[in-house]
Amino acid sequence: MAQCVQSVQELIPDSFVPCVAALCSDEAERLTRLNHLSFAELLKPFSRLTSEVHMRDPNNQLHIIKNLKIAVSNIITQPPQPGAIRKLLNDVVSGSQPAEGLVANVITAGDYDLNISDRSIKASVPWYSNWKDTLMELKESSLYTATTPWFESYRETFLQSMPASDHEFLNHYLACMLVASSNEVEPMEQFSKLSQEQHRIQHNNDYSYPKWFIPNTLKYYVLLHDVSAGDEQRAESIYEEMKQKYGTQGCYLLKINSRTSNRASDEQIPDPWSQYLQKSSIQNQESYEDGPCTITSNKNSDSNLLSLDGLDNEVKVDGLPNNFRAHPLQLDQSSDPSNSIDGPDHVKSASSLHETKKANTGIIHGACLTLTDHDRIRQFIQEFTFRGLLPHIEKTIRQLNDQLISRKGLSRSLFSATKKWFSGSKVPEKSINELKNTSGLLYPPEAPELQIRKMADLCFLVQHYDLAYSCYHTAKKDFLNDQAMLYAAGALEMAAVSAFLQPGAPRPYPAHYMDTAIQTYRDICRNMVLAERCVLLSAEILKSQSKYSEAAALLIRLTSEDSDLRSALLLEQAAHCFINMKSPMVRKYAFHMILAGHRFSKAGQKKHALRCYCQAMQVYKGKGWSLAEDHINFTIGRQSYTLRQLDNAVSAFRHILINESKQSAAQQGAFLREYLYVYKNVSQLSPDGPLPQLPLPYINSSATRVFFGHDRRPADGEKQAATHVSLDQEYDSESSQQWRELEEQVVAVVNKGIIPSSFYPTQYCLNSYSDNSRFPLAVVEEPITVEVAFRNPLKVPLLLTDLSLLWKFQPKDFSGKDNEEVKELITGEPKMIGTEVISEFLINSEESKVARLKLFPHHIGELHILGVVYNLGTIQGSMTVDGIGALPGCHTGKHSLGMSVRGRQDLEIQGPRLNNTKEEKTSIKYGPDRRLDPIITEEMPLLEVFFIHFPTGLLCGEIRKAYVEFVNVSKCPLTALKVVSKRPEFFTFGGNTAVLTPLSPSASENCSAYKTVVTDSTSVCTALTSSASSVDFGIGIGSQPEVIPVPLPDTVLLPGASVQLPMWLRGPDEEGVHEINFLFYYESVKKQPKIRHRILRHTAVICTSRSLNVRATVCRSNSLEDEEGRGGNMLVFVDVENTNTSEAGVKEFHIVQVSSSSKHWKLQNSVNLAENKEAKLASREKGKFCFKAVRCKEKEAAVQSSERYTFADIIFGNEQIISSASPCADFFYRSLSSELKKSQAQLSLHTEKHSIEDAVRLIQKCSEVDLNIIILWKAYVVEDSKQLILEGQHHVILRTIGKEAFSYPQKQELPEMELLKFFRPENTAVSSRPSVDQLSNLIKTSLHYPESFNHPFHQKSLCLVPVTLLLSNCSKADVDVIVDLRHKTTSPEALEIHGSFTWLGQTQYKLQLKSQEIHSLQLKACFVHTGVYNLGTPRVFAKLSDQVTVFETSQQNSMPALIIINNM
């Protein structure tokens, strides 16, 4: 049970106190009424004695009574009606609520911290002030301070309003005060009248009520004297007369009203009555300063029941004041008797009580009384008790004791009495048959069993518990013998209480007595009121002994259907018992709180019901018991709504909706409708207030995306708009990084290689991955789209209507004045910002769906997007609908809207967690996220790009001509248009030399993409040369080949203007799908401070299929004589393979031309021996070509700047493609520069810290060659029975002599895994020695001799042949050469193959060759017989003259030099 203000040792004596009746004359009542009090009320605050009292028991032992209290009440002749008592109890409970605003009391029970609002904290808990200690103490102790004042008020009122009954005497009147005024004409006569009146009420059979303890009731005569108005002398003389007549012990002169009430109340007199009367205005019952007490009150102050001043306008009927006629607990005559108290409408009575309470608060009680008067009243009670009441009680106990003993005549004292002494003389007035009918058995008033009971009750009232227990125990046996069950139960009940209260606790509390009593009252006597009293007392006693489990069981046992209020209170107390156990049963507590809440609700106690549910919720919350939570929240919502606590109701219903509910769809629909209904009522209370926050649907704020700009146009026939950025694209961190790099590249080029510090990458679409730390920039008149991610957690569809964004805008004028205009709700089309409204937006059950809402800024300034505003509603009939997009017309659509409420939801986005400084790492801090706070800037140009005839599939290397259209759709001119791409080799706009014809796409449909010239057939197979500079094609020194200016006419695109430019595309060399990113950069002609430039993105997706594979090698030609006689011819071998598997319908490829491009070399002619001039390759065929390459003439080379290339074309058809013009040269230069980039990247990986020495460089140059081959081809494709001709080109870049080069990128093969070696590097510096390969190309050798030689061996046995060895220095440095003619020692087999011959003369020559010098050595070979001989045996070693360290390296031998020796 909850903590009580009183301990059980205080509670029980205060609940059973001696009762005294008061009978006043009209004049006396008038005097007390001046203070707005009746006589009984006047005495109430002083009815507890301040000192101990002594009396003697029958054995003449002194007995001390502590804290004795008496109860004085006016005589009422009608027993209270049960209905009225029920109503009273109901009002008492509803009037006592937990105080609001008190410190919450946190109870730690097990793993739970329960927050129980505490009204009165027990003063004896010294540590309560220190909160922290409290919590610690609570954790460790079983002390528990939750109080339930409503229960205590109920118990107090219940015990006091119990009607007096015949089987017990505890609340029968022991004495009667007869009160008259000193102002009466004949006071003594008045006393006689009152005495007769009392006698008539007690002894006349007309009055069965009230009950009197013994026939000769003590009469105490009180003379009231009004000090301020009365004659004191007269009062004294009357009092003397009274003493003569009634004895000094039997009368008293009480002086009151020492001041007049109308005097200015400047001195503050305490008002001890208000605490009782404030209760009484609710309770209509008397209570005392210490909480529970027990008197049946007669008060007439409850305006619900009787008029407040019932005595002022009283009418005498049969000489009886009318306040005797009706008990104050009687129901109003006007009220419907059938209106039972447990009916549903108690809110009415509670509210009218509330008004009464208000009316009563203004009245000052005891206004005519001074503090002296207070003391006099206290003194009067003291005198009455000492001189009148206690002697009377003492005498009565002795008489009863004597009667009982004399009746038995055996022993002087009752202490030794046993059962048989009392068993003989009972006089049951019923036959033996009726004995079993236990409730019908009645004893006559003078039956000895009742005398014992009377004596026991008297002893109990004066706290003589030992004697009381003995008497109860004896009486119990007698009653049980007679089977008088009601009497027996009463004796059992009081025996148990007496045993518990005995000082020194000689015997344990007999709980089984109480159990028997309760069972008897409830099951046999059917008297629930008495059973309830037993339970209340026993539970308190068990609780005081910490037997919480037994107490709880007892309380739960008495819950029944006949009284919801009682059941509710007892269940609540049982719940508190569970939580008070040594190991608290928190879930049992919660469960019983729910049961109590349910019963409170049935009893009409809405506030208490709500409180119980709220307290139980603390336990059920967050445990995953969602259905229980839903039930509790729903009930809390309902109760709060009934109590008009609309905000609480809304939040409770909100909880049901926002937690992941496991309810069925129908149930969720019901919850939602209820919620909307409550919400509507809330919003109607304050229609002009701020819009409420709605809980549904969920908004995933961090998934909000903001897009600046117009939606992308759809493709229009052959026109395809640039993809740019749109909300339909998924975020990809890799591609966004690529775009960022492209933008940085172009900005760096525009700003002369430096990225300005103010540069910030353009972001058109902001999401949770983008950097949102700055305020985004939006352009005036360009829409802002906000994508809001909604999710419906319910199983019923939600319909949002009139959905739009909520925003705040601050216009910025250039005049410098800031005026803030806040548009919460849009009414009409505002001047500043246009807002799009979606009329209907349906979210099906458990669906996630995004809404795109637009704003149209018409003014520059700062915009803040706050959230969304919409009507939340359900669909009538809540059937699931396949809502696709917004539905037109709110009610004309197929969704008839059920109930809907207008509300808002804010978009609050948490920024990224900061993690840079130490402070940020150690604490949790978040940066800002400003994606919803754009700054609207001035007008900017807006470019749209369209691609015409843009292919989606190409062959590798295929060239295709397309057109690009640039349109300026804004009101500002744009300039500085550039395009940047990571794959510049994919496209070109043509060089400066390009002839921009034909311009229109239609005119160019059947033309070749190349610039061609018709040739005559004679010039076939010899090269036609031309030259071009790479600068013309945008590939200058140090330029960024990726950034390409777009050749706009006049470099400006005016508003509304459009221009079409040709664009050549070349299929990438690798097959597969390629995504190629273009970034178009442009600026406004008028410079803007906020936005320097704008960009437009396009991603082209091209699928390439295989075409030709080209591989080429270059070798030194053996022949040394060219036109000039200077060395330097080369042979170029080109292998072309058709790798196309004719998926694309390609029939065959024709190689139409092979061109070379180089600064130093050119192709001279084709040395193909085949007659077939047309080089055709069908599927999987290979062709081999051989060309002769020569150095460009010196004069040509001299003219050429370092960037000028010579192009030589060898034609296989009858049309020359001018390879030095667009687009052939463009693509060649682009592929060259991308190749250069790759090789530079590789070089940078390998270069050492120190530069390579010049000599080594010279050596390397010998084996280098910069010759580039361009293969131009046509492919014949059959498509839809139409033959198309595709054309294309492949490039092979030859760098090194003898090394094969490819037109397609080679796959790098991963090296095989090796075991990890651990070693200490000897020398970290890598020597910069050139490789053997490079050293062996220093000298080119060539033998000149006759192919066949005839010699007459029969004439001369030795044949001598002159042979010239030509040595050519290929390098630009001096070279030392050693020529060794000695044969290697080879195996005999080798000799046989080659045949043996000998060189005559010197076997070794040492020479020095100057740079590029040619030297000839005359040698002689000697043969002895005919045959075929290989003359290529001389070995040549070379080293650079000035290099000591480099060893001579054997030079590459040229091809076998075969000579035939014939015999003549």
PDB file of N, CA and C in Angstrom, residues 443-497:
ATOM      1  N   TYR A 443     -30.297 -10.420  19.606  1.00  0.00           N
ATOM      2  CA  TYR A 443     -30.303 -10.525  21.066  1.00  0.00           C
ATOM      3  C   TYR A 443     -31.098  -9.351  21.635  1.00  0.00           C
ATOM      4  N   PRO A 444     -31.760  -9.529  22.783  1.00  0.00           N
ATOM      5  CA  PRO A 444     -32.385  -8.363  23.442  1.00  0.00           C
ATOM      6  C   PRO A 444     -31.270  -7.455  23.967  1.00  0.00           C
ATOM      7  N   PRO A 445     -31.563  -6.154  24.139  1.00  0.00           N
ATOM      8  CA  PRO A 445     -30.506  -5.219  24.550  1.00  0.00           C
ATOM      9  C   PRO A 445     -29.829  -5.622  25.838  1.00  0.00           C
ATOM     10  N   GLU A 446     -30.545  -6.337  26.743  1.00  0.00           N
ATOM     11  CA  GLU A 446     -29.892  -6.634  28.023  1.00  0.00           C
ATOM     12  C   GLU A 446     -29.245  -8.016  28.055  1.00  0.00           C
ATOM     13  N   ALA A 447     -29.125  -8.689  26.905  1.00  0.00           N
ATOM     14  CA  ALA A 447     -28.510 -10.014  26.871  1.00  0.00           C
ATOM     15  C   ALA A 447     -27.069  -9.908  27.334  1.00  0.00           C
ATOM     16  N   PRO A 448     -26.592 -10.869  28.168  1.00  0.00           N
ATOM     17  CA  PRO A 448     -25.220 -10.762  28.708  1.00  0.00           C
ATOM     18  C   PRO A 448     -24.164 -10.737  27.617  1.00  0.00           C
ATOM     19  N   GLU A 449     -24.409 -11.437  26.462  1.00  0.00           N
ATOM     20  CA  GLU A 449     -23.406 -11.397  25.371  1.00  0.00           C
ATOM     21  C   GLU A 449     -23.200  -9.962  24.900  1.00  0.00           C
ATOM     22  N   LEU A 450     -24.329  -9.211  24.805  1.00  0.00           N
ATOM     23  CA  LEU A 450     -24.211  -7.828  24.358  1.00  0.00           C
ATOM     24  C   LEU A 450     -23.549  -6.973  25.422  1.00  0.00           C
ATOM     25  N   GLN A 451     -23.787  -7.318  26.691  1.00  0.00           N
ATOM     26  CA  GLN A 451     -23.150  -6.525  27.748  1.00  0.00           C
ATOM     27  C   GLN A 451     -21.627  -6.696  27.651  1.00  0.00           C
ATOM     28  N   ILE A 452     -21.197  -7.944  27.362  1.00  0.00           N
ATOM     29  CA  ILE A 452     -19.738  -8.149  27.202  1.00  0.00           C
ATOM     30  C   ILE A 452     -19.226  -7.311  26.030  1.00  0.00           C
ATOM     31  N   ARG A 453     -19.970  -7.348  24.980  1.00  0.00           N
ATOM     32  CA  ARG A 453     -19.555  -6.614  23.780  1.00  0.00           C
ATOM     33  C   ARG A 453     -19.497  -5.109  24.072  1.00  0.00           C
ATOM     34  N   LYS A 454     -20.533  -4.623  24.830  1.00  0.00           N
ATOM     35  CA  LYS A 454     -20.569  -3.210  25.195  1.00  0.00           C
ATOM     36  C   LYS A 454     -19.323  -2.843  25.980  1.00  0.00           C
ATOM     37  N   MET A 455     -19.022  -3.719  26.963  1.00  0.00           N
ATOM     38  CA  MET A 455     -17.867  -3.426  27.803  1.00  0.00           C
ATOM     39  C   MET A 455     -16.583  -3.432  26.962  1.00  0.00           C
ATOM     40  N   ALA A 456     -16.483  -4.410  26.068  1.00  0.00           N
ATOM     41  CA  ALA A 456     -15.295  -4.486  25.185  1.00  0.00           C
ATOM     42  C   ALA A 456     -15.165  -3.205  24.374  1.00  0.00           C
ATOM     43  N   ASP A 457     -16.287  -2.738  23.802  1.00  0.00           N
ATOM     44  CA  ASP A 457     -16.231  -1.525  22.966  1.00  0.00           C
ATOM     45  C   ASP A 457     -15.804  -0.320  23.779  1.00  0.00           C
ATOM     46  N   LEU A 458     -16.351  -0.221  25.032  1.00  0.00           N
ATOM     47  CA  LEU A 458     -15.969   0.924  25.865  1.00  0.00           C
ATOM     48  C   LEU A 458     -14.476   0.883  26.161  1.00  0.00           C
ATOM     49  N   CYS A 459     -13.991  -0.310  26.520  1.00  0.00           N
ATOM     50  CA  CYS A 459     -12.550  -0.430  26.790  1.00  0.00           C
ATOM     51  C   CYS A 459     -11.734  -0.051  25.555  1.00  0.00           C
ATOM     52  N   PHE A 460     -12.231  -0.478  24.398  1.00  0.00           N
ATOM     53  CA  PHE A 460     -11.505  -0.185  23.155  1.00  0.00           C
ATOM     54  C   PHE A 460     -11.444   1.318  22.909  1.00  0.00           C
ATOM     55  N   LEU A 461     -12.596   2.024  23.188  1.00  0.00           N
ATOM     56  CA  LEU A 461     -12.640   3.467  22.937  1.00  0.00           C
ATOM     57  C   LEU A 461     -11.671   4.232  23.826  1.00  0.00           C
ATOM     58  N   VAL A 462     -11.443   3.701  25.036  1.00  0.00           N
ATOM     59  CA  VAL A 462     -10.513   4.418  25.920  1.00  0.00           C
ATOM     60  C   VAL A 462      -9.137   3.751  25.907  1.00  0.00           C
ATOM     61  N   GLN A 463      -8.849   3.013  24.840  1.00  0.00           N
ATOM     62  CA  GLN A 463      -7.514   2.463  24.579  1.00  0.00           C
ATOM     63  C   GLN A 463      -7.065   1.430  25.618  1.00  0.00           C
ATOM     64  N   HIS A 464      -8.043   0.757  26.260  1.00  0.00           N
ATOM     65  CA  HIS A 464      -7.664  -0.308  27.217  1.00  0.00           C
ATOM     66  C   HIS A 464      -7.736  -1.617  26.440  1.00  0.00           C
ATOM     67  N   TYR A 465      -6.681  -1.897  25.633  1.00  0.00           N
ATOM     68  CA  TYR A 465      -6.788  -2.967  24.635  1.00  0.00           C
ATOM     69  C   TYR A 465      -6.701  -4.362  25.246  1.00  0.00           C
ATOM     70  N   ASP A 466      -5.988  -4.495  26.396  1.00  0.00           N
ATOM     71  CA  ASP A 466      -5.902  -5.827  27.009  1.00  0.00           C
ATOM     72  C   ASP A 466      -7.284  -6.306  27.418  1.00  0.00           C
ATOM     73  N   LEU A 467      -7.972  -5.433  28.169  1.00  0.00           N
ATOM     74  CA  LEU A 467      -9.291  -5.791  28.667  1.00  0.00           C
ATOM     75  C   LEU A 467     -10.251  -5.989  27.501  1.00  0.00           C
ATOM     76  N   ALA A 468     -10.112  -5.069  26.494  1.00  0.00           N
ATOM     77  CA  ALA A 468     -10.999  -5.168  25.332  1.00  0.00           C
ATOM     78  C   ALA A 468     -10.814  -6.521  24.652  1.00  0.00           C
ATOM     79  N   TYR A 469      -9.543  -6.940  24.483  1.00  0.00           N
ATOM     80  CA  TYR A 469      -9.280  -8.212  23.791  1.00  0.00           C
ATOM     81  C   TYR A 469      -9.937  -9.377  24.536  1.00  0.00           C
ATOM     82  N   SER A 470      -9.795  -9.393  25.893  1.00  0.00           N
ATOM     83  CA  SER A 470     -10.379 -10.487  26.670  1.00  0.00           C
ATOM     84  C   SER A 470     -11.881 -10.555  26.457  1.00  0.00           C
ATOM     85  N   CYS A 471     -12.518  -9.356  26.492  1.00  0.00           N
ATOM     86  CA  CYS A 471     -13.983  -9.335  26.332  1.00  0.00           C
ATOM     87  C   CYS A 471     -14.384  -9.791  24.926  1.00  0.00           C
ATOM     88  N   TYR A 472     -13.682  -9.242  23.919  1.00  0.00           N
ATOM     89  CA  TYR A 472     -14.034  -9.637  22.539  1.00  0.00           C
ATOM     90  C   TYR A 472     -13.876 -11.143  22.364  1.00  0.00           C
ATOM     91  N   HIS A 473     -12.797 -11.646  22.940  1.00  0.00           N
ATOM     92  CA  HIS A 473     -12.500 -13.064  22.777  1.00  0.00           C
ATOM     93  C   HIS A 473     -13.610 -13.904  23.385  1.00  0.00           C
ATOM     94  N   THR A 474     -14.070 -13.484  24.567  1.00  0.00           N
ATOM     95  CA  THR A 474     -15.142 -14.221  25.244  1.00  0.00           C
ATOM     96  C   THR A 474     -16.421 -14.135  24.442  1.00  0.00           C
ATOM     97  N   ALA A 475     -16.747 -12.891  24.031  1.00  0.00           N
ATOM     98  CA  ALA A 475     -17.999 -12.685  23.292  1.00  0.00           C
ATOM     99  C   ALA A 475     -17.989 -13.509  22.010  1.00  0.00           C
ATOM    100  N   LYS A 476     -16.805 -13.538  21.354  1.00  0.00           N
ATOM    101  CA  LYS A 476     -16.695 -14.278  20.087  1.00  0.00           C
ATOM    102  C   LYS A 476     -17.122 -15.729  20.279  1.00  0.00           C
ATOM    103  N   LYS A 477     -16.660 -16.337  21.364  1.00  0.00           N
ATOM    104  CA  LYS A 477     -16.991 -17.755  21.586  1.00  0.00           C
ATOM    105  C   LYS A 477     -18.485 -17.928  21.772  1.00  0.00           C
ATOM    106  N   ASP A 478     -19.062 -17.016  22.559  1.00  0.00           N
ATOM    107  CA  ASP A 478     -20.512 -17.126  22.802  1.00  0.00           C
ATOM    108  C   ASP A 478     -21.283 -16.996  21.494  1.00  0.00           C
ATOM    109  N   PHE A 479     -20.901 -15.990  20.715  1.00  0.00           N
ATOM    110  CA  PHE A 479     -21.644 -15.764  19.464  1.00  0.00           C
ATOM    111  C   PHE A 479     -21.497 -16.965  18.530  1.00  0.00           C
ATOM    112  N   LEU A 480     -20.296 -17.525  18.507  1.00  0.00           N
ATOM    113  CA  LEU A 480     -20.105 -18.674  17.624  1.00  0.00           C
ATOM    114  C   LEU A 480     -20.923 -19.868  18.087  1.00  0.00           C
ATOM    115  N   ASN A 481     -21.009 -20.020  19.411  1.00  0.00           N
ATOM    116  CA  ASN A 481     -21.835 -21.119  19.935  1.00  0.00           C
ATOM    117  C   ASN A 481     -23.285 -20.968  19.496  1.00  0.00           C
ATOM    118  N   ASP A 482     -23.742 -19.693  19.494  1.00  0.00           N
ATOM    119  CA  ASP A 482     -25.142 -19.444  19.117  1.00  0.00           C
ATOM    120  C   ASP A 482     -25.305 -19.377  17.615  1.00  0.00           C
ATOM    121  N   GLN A 483     -24.182 -19.485  16.895  1.00  0.00           N
ATOM    122  CA  GLN A 483     -24.202 -19.318  15.432  1.00  0.00           C
ATOM    123  C   GLN A 483     -24.746 -17.944  15.043  1.00  0.00           C
ATOM    124  N   ALA A 484     -24.531 -16.946  15.898  1.00  0.00           N
ATOM    125  CA  ALA A 484     -24.922 -15.576  15.549  1.00  0.00           C
ATOM    126  C   ALA A 484     -23.752 -14.979  14.780  1.00  0.00           C
ATOM    127  N   MET A 485     -23.769 -15.227  13.482  1.00  0.00           N
ATOM    128  CA  MET A 485     -22.562 -14.980  12.700  1.00  0.00           C
ATOM    129  C   MET A 485     -22.196 -13.503  12.578  1.00  0.00           C
ATOM    130  N   LEU A 486     -23.224 -12.631  12.454  1.00  0.00           N
ATOM    131  CA  LEU A 486     -22.904 -11.201  12.321  1.00  0.00           C
ATOM    132  C   LEU A 486     -22.188 -10.718  13.573  1.00  0.00           C
ATOM    133  N   TYR A 487     -22.735 -11.117  14.747  1.00  0.00           N
ATOM    134  CA  TYR A 487     -22.131 -10.702  16.021  1.00  0.00           C
ATOM    135  C   TYR A 487     -20.726 -11.300  16.143  1.00  0.00           C
ATOM    136  N   ALA A 488     -20.606 -12.586  15.763  1.00  0.00           N
ATOM    137  CA  ALA A 488     -19.315 -13.255  15.878  1.00  0.00           C
ATOM    138  C   ALA A 488     -18.264 -12.566  15.015  1.00  0.00           C
ATOM    139  N   ALA A 489     -18.692 -12.215  13.800  1.00  0.00           N
ATOM    140  CA  ALA A 489     -17.738 -11.555  12.902  1.00  0.00           C
ATOM    141  C   ALA A 489     -17.272 -10.238  13.494  1.00  0.00           C
ATOM    142  N   GLY A 490     -18.231  -9.479  14.061  1.00  0.00           N
ATOM    143  CA  GLY A 490     -17.847  -8.198  14.667  1.00  0.00           C
ATOM    144  C   GLY A 490     -16.856  -8.403  15.790  1.00  0.00           C
ATOM    145  N   ALA A 491     -17.095  -9.431  16.637  1.00  0.00           N
ATOM    146  CA  ALA A 491     -16.196  -9.682  17.759  1.00  0.00           C
ATOM    147  C   ALA A 491     -14.825 -10.133  17.257  1.00  0.00           C
ATOM    148  N   LEU A 492     -14.799 -10.987  16.235  1.00  0.00           N
ATOM    149  CA  LEU A 492     -13.523 -11.436  15.662  1.00  0.00           C
ATOM    150  C   LEU A 492     -12.706 -10.248  15.149  1.00  0.00           C
ATOM    151  N   GLU A 493     -13.403  -9.379  14.419  1.00  0.00           N
ATOM    152  CA  GLU A 493     -12.720  -8.218  13.820  1.00  0.00           C
ATOM    153  C   GLU A 493     -12.053  -7.383  14.902  1.00  0.00           C
ATOM    154  N   MET A 494     -12.835  -7.034  15.968  1.00  0.00           N
ATOM    155  CA  MET A 494     -12.290  -6.138  16.986  1.00  0.00           C
ATOM    156  C   MET A 494     -11.268  -6.862  17.860  1.00  0.00           C
ATOM    157  N   ALA A 495     -11.449  -8.176  18.032  1.00  0.00           N
ATOM    158  CA  ALA A 495     -10.453  -8.928  18.809  1.00  0.00           C
ATOM    159  C   ALA A 495      -9.109  -8.866  18.105  1.00  0.00           C
ATOM    160  N   ALA A 496      -9.111  -9.020  16.770  1.00  0.00           N
ATOM    161  CA  ALA A 496      -7.857  -8.979  16.005  1.00  0.00           C
ATOM    162  C   ALA A 496      -7.201  -7.608  16.144  1.00  0.00           C
ATOM    163  N   VAL A 497      -8.021  -6.547  16.029  1.00  0.00           N
ATOM    164  CA  VAL A 497      -7.446  -5.198  16.118  1.00  0.00           C
ATOM    165  C   VAL A 497      -6.887  -4.961  17.519  1.00  0.00           C
TER     166      VAL A 497
END
